[in-house]
CSV table of C-alpha atoms in Angstrom, one decimal:
chain,number,residue,atom,x,y,z
A,107,MET,CA,0.0,0.0,0.0
A,108,ARG,CA,1.1,3.6,-0.7
A,109,LEU,CA,0.5,6.7,1.4
A,110,ASN,CA,-1.8,8.2,-1.2
A,111,GLU,CA,-4.1,5.1,-0.8
A,112,LEU,CA,-4.3,5.3,3.1
A,113,SER,CA,-7.7,6.3,4.5
A,114,PRO,CA,-7.9,9.5,6.5
A,115,GLY,CA,-7.4,8.7,10.2
A,116,SER,CA,-5.6,5.4,9.6
A,117,GLU,CA,-2.1,4.9,10.7
A,118,ALA,CA,0.6,2.8,9.0
A,119,ILE,CA,4.4,2.4,9.1
A,120,ILE,CA,6.7,3.6,6.4
A,121,ASP,CA,8.4,0.6,4.7
A,122,HIS,CA,10.5,2.5,2.1
A,123,ILE,CA,10.5,5.5,-0.2
A,124,GLU,CA,10.4,4.5,-3.9
A,125,ASP,CA,12.8,6.4,-6.3
A,126,ARG,CA,11.1,7.0,-9.7
A,127,GLU,CA,14.5,7.6,-11.3
A,128,SER,CA,18.1,7.5,-10.2
A,129,GLY,CA,18.6,10.3,-7.7
A,130,ASP,CA,14.9,11.2,-7.6
A,131,PRO,CA,14.9,14.7,-6.0
A,132,VAL,CA,11.4,14.3,-4.5
A,133,ALA,CA,12.3,10.9,-2.9
A,134,VAL,CA,15.5,12.4,-1.6
A,135,ARG,CA,13.6,15.4,-0.1
A,136,LEU,CA,11.0,13.1,1.5
A,137,ARG,CA,13.8,11.2,3.3
A,138,GLU,CA,15.4,14.5,4.4
A,139,LEU,CA,12.1,15.6,5.9
A,140,GLY,CA,11.9,12.4,8.0
A,141,PHE,CA,9.9,10.0,5.9
A,142,VAL,CA,12.1,7.1,6.8
A,143,PRO,CA,11.5,3.3,7.3
A,144,GLY,CA,9.9,2.5,10.6
A,145,GLU,CA,8.2,5.8,11.2
A,146,PRO,CA,4.4,5.9,11.8
A,147,VAL,CA,2.4,8.1,9.5
A,148,THR,CA,-1.2,9.2,9.5
A,149,ILE,CA,-3.4,11.0,6.9
A,150,ILE,CA,-5.1,13.8,8.9
A,151,ALA,CA,-7.0,15.6,6.1
A,152,GLN,CA,-7.5,15.7,2.4
A,153,GLY,CA,-8.0,18.7,0.1
A,154,PRO,CA,-11.6,19.4,-1.1
A,155,PHE,CA,-11.1,18.8,-4.9
A,156,GLY,CA,-9.7,15.4,-5.9
A,157,ALA,CA,-8.4,15.0,-2.3
A,158,ASP,CA,-5.3,16.9,-3.2
A,159,PRO,CA,-3.2,17.8,-1.2
A,160,LEU,CA,-3.0,15.4,1.7
A,161,ALA,CA,-2.3,16.6,5.2
A,162,VAL,CA,0.1,14.0,6.7
A,163,LYS,CA,1.3,13.6,10.3
A,164,ILE,CA,4.7,12.0,11.0
A,165,GLY,CA,5.9,12.3,14.6
A,166,PHE,CA,4.8,15.7,15.9
A,167,THR,CA,5.1,17.3,12.5
A,168,ARG,CA,2.5,17.9,9.8
A,169,PHE,CA,3.1,18.1,6.1
A,170,ALA,CA,1.1,18.9,3.0
A,171,LEU,CA,1.9,16.5,0.2
A,172,ARG,CA,0.6,16.2,-3.3
A,173,ARG,CA,-0.8,12.7,-4.1
A,174,ALA,CA,2.0,12.2,-6.7
A,175,GLU,CA,4.6,12.8,-3.9
A,176,ALA,CA,2.7,10.6,-1.4
A,177,SER,CA,2.6,7.8,-4.0
A,178,ARG,CA,6.4,7.4,-3.6
A,179,ILE,CA,5.9,6.4,0.1
A,180,VAL,CA,5.4,2.6,0.5
A,181,LEU,CA,3.7,1.5,3.7
A,182,ARG,CA,3.2,-1.6,5.8
A,183,THR,CA,0.3,-1.8,8.3
A,184,ALA,CA,0.8,-0.7,11.9
A,185,ALA,CA,1.1,-3.6,14.3
């Protein structure tokens, strides 16, 4: 499952960030922001039109991500 497929209010654990190309700048930036394997992540809100962007909580920080960016984040279900 990918972050853009997670239901609002559901929690999952980041498995890995998928690079779309070698040195993918979006994937690199996501990792720099703290989207790393093992971190719990929650969708807290969605935009009104097409559910874009997504409001995402990781740790105590909230981010707004486009669905295209969120699709790079591969999840596993929370235990």
